[in-house]
């Protein structure tokens, strides 16, 4: 089988409560988050991964397509509705703002001379704003140049934060298509932390106490708490996006909170916040992750697409393609001014809560965070901080 590469820099327990494509993206993100490495810092872009795989699904058919849609939590939607939602989403996320930088981009890198169906290329190009560029994966010299070209495209979109998603080992002479998605965000807090108030403090990581730079602010924030978690929305300037921080209550593990997470729980957190005076402490942190998502996706039930039984007959009449790799890399930096985040995904295909006095919210133990687009409650990025020093 020839290969298809998707890049992003047994279905037991799979939860899909989606009422919209945004919910689908969120649920898919929550599901894949649970099967990625536990008890370590983690950062991904559900939006990036979902978009790259959804593009790929429009070339799939039969059981292969069914597995992909179920894994992506999209099986309840008609294809025309999925296309309309993604078409509007790409346009919406790329709207210019004077307050923050946010951009998302897609591209297809197709082997020159290979018989891709025009119908597939048209659907992806028109609905995901994914231009198609013919390249050469077959010739070894040209393949190196192609890899450099794709990596430069990703680096440009992510402002240099994901400089080399694809390594030389990720593509070979059997690669026929690389589908890429890259997303970048940089925003300043609406209420910035005073750097003069930042001081050394203790963070209780899973493996032991570590010293961190702890930022502090006393301000009114949207806040919610229940018997399991404390939740706060930290808005960015422009107030169209915010970071949601989720701290498990003492006696609750971060893993317990993650296991219960789905779009219904997430929506409850968001809907039930109320303006509350908070004494908020949050560590500075910066880290990146790079993953192959093949095994996690297979664990969620997307199996056939990676085998010689894959059916991508809506992509090529030859139907000799399978996904050989799904790569995802993401970067996040949070400081007193705001945060910067970037992610890239590539699919490589080859041949087959209110109180009278301030509430203390001190993020001094493992917590979850989400960068959320406010109008659609869409999770652009999500992560787990276990040790801010790593």
Coordinates of C-alpha atoms in Angstrom, one line a residue:
X1 CA 0.0 0.0 0.0
X2 CA 1.2 3.5 -0.7
X3 CA 1.2 6.0 2.1
X4 CA -0.7 9.0 3.2
X5 CA 0.6 11.2 6.0
X6 CA -1.7 13.2 8.2
X7 CA 0.2 15.9 10.2
X8 CA -1.3 18.2 12.9
X9 CA 3.4 21.3 14.8
X10 CA -11.9 -1.0 20.3
X11 CA -14.3 2.1 20.9
X12 CA -15.1 1.0 24.5
X13 CA -15.8 4.1 26.7
X14 CA -15.7 6.5 23.8
X15 CA -17.9 9.5 24.7
X16 CA -19.5 11.6 22.1
X17 CA -22.3 14.0 23.4
X18 CA -22.0 16.4 20.5
X19 CA -24.9 18.7 19.6
X20 CA -22.7 20.7 17.2
X21 CA -19.5 20.3 15.3
X22 CA -17.8 22.4 18.0
X23 CA -19.0 19.9 20.6
X24 CA -17.7 17.1 18.4
X25 CA -14.3 18.7 18.2
X26 CA -14.3 19.1 22.0
X27 CA -15.4 15.6 22.7
X28 CA -12.9 14.1 20.3
X29 CA -10.2 16.2 22.1
X30 CA -11.3 15.0 25.5
X31 CA -11.3 11.4 24.3
X32 CA -7.9 11.5 22.7
X33 CA -6.5 13.4 25.7
X34 CA -7.4 10.4 27.9
X35 CA -5.4 7.9 25.9
X36 CA -2.3 10.1 25.6
X37 CA 0.5 9.7 28.3
X38 CA -0.8 10.4 31.8
X39 CA 1.0 12.1 34.7
X40 CA 3.1 14.4 32.6
X41 CA 2.8 17.8 31.1
X42 CA 0.5 17.6 28.0
X43 CA -0.6 20.1 25.4
X44 CA -2.6 19.5 22.2
X45 CA -4.9 21.3 19.8
X46 CA -8.2 19.3 19.4
X47 CA -9.2 21.7 16.6
X48 CA -6.0 21.1 14.6
X49 CA -6.1 17.3 15.0
X50 CA -9.8 17.1 14.2
X51 CA -9.6 19.3 11.2
X52 CA -6.7 17.4 9.6
X53 CA -8.5 14.1 10.1
X54 CA -11.8 15.4 9.0
X55 CA -10.2 16.6 5.7
X56 CA -8.8 13.1 5.3
X57 CA -12.2 11.5 6.0
X58 CA -13.7 13.0 2.8
X59 CA -11.4 10.6 0.9
X60 CA -12.5 7.6 2.9
X61 CA -15.4 5.3 2.3
X62 CA -17.2 2.3 3.8
X63 CA -16.1 0.9 7.2
X64 CA -13.0 3.1 7.1
X65 CA -15.1 6.2 6.9
X66 CA -17.5 4.9 9.6
X67 CA -14.6 4.4 12.0
X68 CA -13.1 7.8 11.3
X69 CA -16.4 9.6 11.8
X70 CA -17.2 7.7 15.0
X71 CA -13.7 8.5 16.4
X72 CA -14.1 12.1 15.5
X73 CA -17.6 12.2 17.1
X74 CA -19.1 13.2 13.8
X75 CA -21.2 10.2 12.9
X76 CA -24.5 11.8 13.7
X77 CA -24.0 14.6 11.2
X78 CA -24.6 14.7 7.4
X79 CA -21.5 15.4 5.4
X80 CA -22.9 18.6 4.0
X81 CA -23.4 19.9 7.5
X82 CA -19.8 18.9 8.5
X83 CA -18.5 20.8 5.4
X84 CA -20.6 23.9 6.1
X85 CA -19.5 24.0 9.7
X86 CA -15.8 23.6 8.9
X87 CA -16.1 26.1 6.0
X88 CA -17.5 28.7 8.5
X89 CA -15.1 27.7 11.2
X90 CA -12.0 28.2 9.1
X91 CA -13.3 31.6 7.9
X92 CA -14.3 32.6 11.5
X93 CA -10.9 31.6 13.1
X94 CA -9.0 33.6 10.4
X95 CA -10.9 36.9 11.0
X96 CA -8.4 39.6 11.7
X97 CA -8.4 41.1 15.2
X98 CA -6.6 44.1 16.6
X99 CA -6.5 42.4 20.0
X100 CA -4.8 39.0 19.4
X101 CA -3.2 36.8 16.7
X102 CA -5.2 33.8 15.7
X103 CA -4.8 31.9 12.5
X104 CA -5.4 28.4 11.2
X105 CA -4.3 27.0 7.9
X106 CA -4.6 23.8 5.9
X107 CA -2.7 22.5 2.9
X108 CA -2.4 19.3 0.8
X109 CA 1.0 18.2 -0.6
X110 CA 0.3 15.7 -3.4
X111 CA 2.6 13.5 -5.3
X112 CA 2.9 14.8 -8.8
X113 CA 1.3 12.5 -11.4
X114 CA -0.6 10.4 -8.9
X115 CA -4.3 10.0 -9.8
X116 CA -6.1 11.9 -7.0
X117 CA -9.8 12.4 -7.7
X118 CA -10.7 15.9 -8.6
X119 CA -13.8 15.7 -6.5
X120 CA -11.8 15.0 -3.3
X121 CA -9.3 17.8 -4.0
X122 CA -12.2 20.2 -4.7
X123 CA -14.1 19.4 -1.5
X124 CA -11.0 19.9 0.6
X125 CA -9.9 23.0 -1.1
X126 CA -13.2 24.8 -1.1
X127 CA -14.4 23.9 2.4
X128 CA -11.1 23.8 4.4
X129 CA -9.3 26.5 2.4
X130 CA -6.6 23.9 1.7
X131 CA -4.6 24.6 -1.5
X132 CA -3.1 21.6 -3.3
X133 CA 0.6 21.7 -4.1
X134 CA 2.2 19.1 -6.3
X135 CA 5.5 17.8 -4.9
X136 CA 7.8 14.8 -5.4
X137 CA 8.2 12.2 -2.6
X138 CA 9.6 9.6 -4.9
X139 CA 13.0 11.1 -5.8
X140 CA 15.2 11.1 -2.7
X141 CA 16.7 14.6 -3.4
X142 CA 13.3 16.1 -4.2
X143 CA 11.8 14.4 -1.2
X144 CA 14.2 16.3 1.1
X145 CA 13.2 19.5 -0.6
X146 CA 9.5 18.7 -0.2
X147 CA 10.0 18.0 3.5
X148 CA 11.8 21.3 3.9
X149 CA 9.0 23.1 2.0
X150 CA 6.2 21.6 4.2
X151 CA 8.1 22.3 7.4
X152 CA 8.7 25.9 6.3
X153 CA 4.9 26.3 5.6
X154 CA 4.1 25.0 9.1
X155 CA 6.8 27.2 10.7
X156 CA 5.5 30.3 8.9
X157 CA 1.9 29.7 10.1
X158 CA 3.0 29.1 13.7
X159 CA 5.4 32.1 13.8
X160 CA 8.4 29.8 14.0
X161 CA 7.1 27.9 17.0
X162 CA 6.9 24.6 15.2
X163 CA 10.0 24.7 13.0
X164 CA 10.3 21.0 12.0
X165 CA 7.2 18.8 12.4
X166 CA 8.2 16.3 9.8
X167 CA 11.5 14.4 10.1
X168 CA 13.3 12.6 7.3
X169 CA 11.9 9.3 8.6
X170 CA 8.3 10.4 8.5
X171 CA 8.0 10.3 4.7
X172 CA 9.5 7.9 2.1
X173 CA 9.3 7.0 -1.6
X174 CA 5.8 5.4 -1.0
X175 CA 4.3 8.6 0.4
X176 CA 1.7 10.0 -1.9
X177 CA -0.1 12.7 0.1
X178 CA 0.6 14.8 3.2
X179 CA -2.4 16.8 4.7
X180 CA -1.3 19.5 7.1
X181 CA -3.1 21.8 9.5
X182 CA -1.4 24.4 11.6
X183 CA -2.9 26.8 14.2
X184 CA -1.3 29.7 16.1
X185 CA -2.6 32.0 18.9
X186 CA -1.0 34.8 20.8
X187 CA -3.0 36.9 23.2
X188 CA -2.6 39.3 26.1
X189 CA -4.6 38.9 29.3
X190 CA -7.4 41.4 29.8
X191 CA -6.1 41.7 33.4
X192 CA -2.4 41.3 33.3
X193 CA -0.4 39.9 36.2
X194 CA 2.0 42.4 37.8
X195 CA 5.5 40.9 37.2
X196 CA 6.7 42.6 40.4
X197 CA 4.3 40.4 42.4
X198 CA 5.6 37.2 40.8
X199 CA 7.6 35.3 43.4
X200 CA 9.1 31.9 44.0
X201 CA 6.6 29.4 45.4
X202 CA 6.1 25.7 45.8
X203 CA 4.2 23.6 43.2
X204 CA 3.2 20.1 44.4
X205 CA 3.8 18.0 41.4
X206 CA 3.0 14.3 41.2
X207 CA 6.7 13.3 41.7
X208 CA 7.4 15.9 44.4
X209 CA 7.6 19.6 45.3
X210 CA 9.3 21.9 42.9
X211 CA 10.0 25.6 43.0
X212 CA 8.2 27.8 40.4
X213 CA 7.7 31.4 39.5
X214 CA 4.1 32.0 40.8
X215 CA 2.1 34.9 39.2
X216 CA -0.5 36.5 41.3
X217 CA -3.5 38.8 40.7
X218 CA -6.6 39.8 42.7
X219 CA -9.5 40.5 40.3
X220 CA -13.1 39.7 39.4
X221 CA -13.2 36.6 37.2
X222 CA -15.9 34.2 36.1
X223 CA -15.7 31.4 38.6
X224 CA -17.4 28.1 39.4
X225 CA -16.8 25.3 41.9
X226 CA -18.4 22.1 42.9
X227 CA -17.4 19.1 45.0
X228 CA -14.8 18.1 42.4
X229 CA -13.2 21.2 40.9
X230 CA -12.5 24.9 41.0
X231 CA -12.9 26.6 37.6
X232 CA -12.0 30.1 36.4
X233 CA -12.1 31.9 33.1
X234 CA -9.1 34.2 32.5
X235 CA -10.1 36.4 29.5
X236 CA -7.8 37.7 26.8
X237 CA -8.0 41.3 25.5
X238 CA -10.9 41.5 23.1
X239 CA -12.9 39.0 25.3
X240 CA -13.5 36.6 22.4
X241 CA -11.2 34.1 23.8
X242 CA -10.3 33.0 27.3
X243 CA -8.2 30.4 29.2
X244 CA -10.2 28.1 31.4
X245 CA -8.2 26.7 34.3
X246 CA -9.5 23.7 36.2
X247 CA -8.1 22.7 39.6
X248 CA -9.2 19.4 41.1
X249 CA -10.3 19.9 44.7
X250 CA -7.9 18.4 47.4
X251 CA -8.6 14.7 47.6
X252 CA -9.4 14.5 43.9
X253 CA -6.8 13.5 41.4
X254 CA -6.4 15.2 38.0
X255 CA -6.9 11.8 36.4
X256 CA -10.4 11.5 38.0
X257 CA -11.3 14.9 36.5
X258 CA -10.0 13.9 33.1
X259 CA -11.9 10.6 33.0
X260 CA -15.2 12.4 33.7
X261 CA -14.5 15.1 31.1
X262 CA -16.9 15.4 28.1
X263 CA -18.7 18.2 26.3
X264 CA -21.6 18.0 28.8
X265 CA -19.4 18.5 31.8
X266 CA -17.4 21.1 30.0
X267 CA -20.5 23.0 29.1
X268 CA -21.7 22.9 32.7
X269 CA -18.5 24.4 33.9
X270 CA -18.8 27.2 31.4
X271 CA -22.5 27.9 31.8
X272 CA -22.4 28.0 35.6
X273 CA -19.6 30.5 36.2
X274 CA -20.4 33.8 37.8
X275 CA -18.4 37.0 38.4
X276 CA -16.4 36.4 41.6
X277 CA -13.5 38.2 43.4
X278 CA -10.5 35.8 43.2
X279 CA -7.0 35.8 44.6
X280 CA -5.5 33.9 41.7
X281 CA -2.1 32.4 41.7
X282 CA -0.8 30.6 38.6
X283 CA 2.7 29.4 37.7
X284 CA 4.5 30.5 34.6
X285 CA 5.0 27.6 32.3
X286 CA 6.3 26.7 28.9
X287 CA 6.5 23.4 27.2
X288 CA 5.9 21.5 23.9
X289 CA 4.8 18.0 23.0
X290 CA 5.3 16.0 19.8
X291 CA 3.3 12.8 19.4
X292 CA 2.5 10.1 16.9
X293 CA -1.3 9.7 17.2
X294 CA -1.6 6.4 15.4
X295 CA -1.8 4.2 18.5
X296 CA -4.1 6.6 20.4
X297 CA -6.5 6.8 17.4
X298 CA -6.5 3.0 17.0
X299 CA -7.3 2.8 20.7
X300 CA -10.3 5.0 20.1
X301 CA -11.5 2.7 17.4
X302 CA -10.0 4.2 14.2
X303 CA -8.2 1.1 13.0
X304 CA -8.8 0.3 9.3
X305 CA -7.4 3.6 8.0
X306 CA -3.9 2.4 9.1
X307 CA -4.1 -1.1 7.5
X308 CA -3.9 -2.6 4.0
X309 CA -7.7 -2.9 4.2
X310 CA -8.1 0.9 4.3
X311 CA -10.7 2.2 1.8
X312 CA -9.8 5.7 0.5
X313 CA -11.6 5.2 -2.8
X314 CA -13.1 8.7 -2.6
X315 CA -9.6 10.0 -2.8
X316 CA -8.2 8.0 -5.6
X317 CA -9.6 5.5 -8.1
X318 CA -6.6 3.3 -7.6
X319 CA -7.6 2.9 -3.9
X320 CA -4.1 1.9 -2.8
X321 CA -3.6 4.4 0.0
X322 CA -3.5 4.0 3.8
X323 CA -2.6 6.4 6.6
X324 CA 1.0 5.6 7.7
X325 CA 1.4 8.4 10.3
X326 CA -0.5 11.1 12.1
X327 CA 1.9 13.6 13.7
X328 CA 1.0 16.4 16.1
X329 CA 3.2 18.9 17.8
X330 CA 2.1 21.7 20.1
X331 CA 3.8 24.6 22.0
X332 CA 2.5 26.7 24.8
X333 CA 4.0 29.6 26.8
X334 CA 2.1 31.4 29.7
X335 CA 3.5 34.4 31.5
X336 CA 2.4 37.7 33.1
X337 CA 1.4 39.3 29.8
X338 CA -0.6 36.5 28.3
X339 CA 0.0 33.3 26.4
X340 CA 1.3 32.0 23.1
X341 CA 0.3 28.7 21.6
X342 CA 0.9 26.9 18.4
X343 CA 0.1 23.4 17.0
X344 CA 0.4 21.5 13.8
X345 CA -1.0 18.2 12.6
X346 CA -0.1 16.2 9.6
X347 CA -1.8 13.2 8.2
X348 CA 0.7 11.2 6.1
X349 CA -0.8 8.9 3.6
X350 CA 1.1 6.2 1.9
X351 CA 0.4 3.3 -0.1
X352 CA -2.7 1.6 2.3
X353 CA -19.5 30.5 40.8
X354 CA -20.3 34.7 43.8
X355 CA -18.8 35.4 47.3
X356 CA -18.5 38.4 49.7
X357 CA -14.7 38.0 50.1
X358 CA -12.1 36.8 47.6
X359 CA -11.9 33.1 46.8
X360 CA -8.4 31.7 46.8
X361 CA -7.6 29.8 43.6
X362 CA -4.0 28.7 43.8
X363 CA -2.8 26.6 41.0
X364 CA 0.0 25.0 43.0
X365 CA -0.7 21.4 42.1
X366 CA -1.5 19.6 38.8
X367 CA -4.3 21.4 36.8
X368 CA -6.0 21.4 33.4
X369 CA -6.2 24.4 31.1
X370 CA -8.1 25.2 27.9
X371 CA -7.9 28.0 25.4
X372 CA -11.5 28.5 24.4
X373 CA -13.3 30.5 21.6
X374 CA -16.2 32.2 23.5
X375 CA -19.0 32.3 21.0
X376 CA -18.9 28.6 20.2
X377 CA -17.2 27.2 23.3
X378 CA -14.7 25.7 21.0
X379 CA -11.5 24.3 22.6
X380 CA -8.6 25.5 20.4
X381 CA -6.0 24.1 22.7
X382 CA -6.0 22.1 25.9
X383 CA -3.4 20.9 28.3
X384 CA -2.3 19.5 31.6
X385 CA 0.3 21.1 33.9
X386 CA 1.9 18.5 36.1
X387 CA 5.3 20.2 36.6
X388 CA 5.7 23.8 35.4
X389 CA 9.5 23.5 35.5
X390 CA 9.7 20.8 32.8

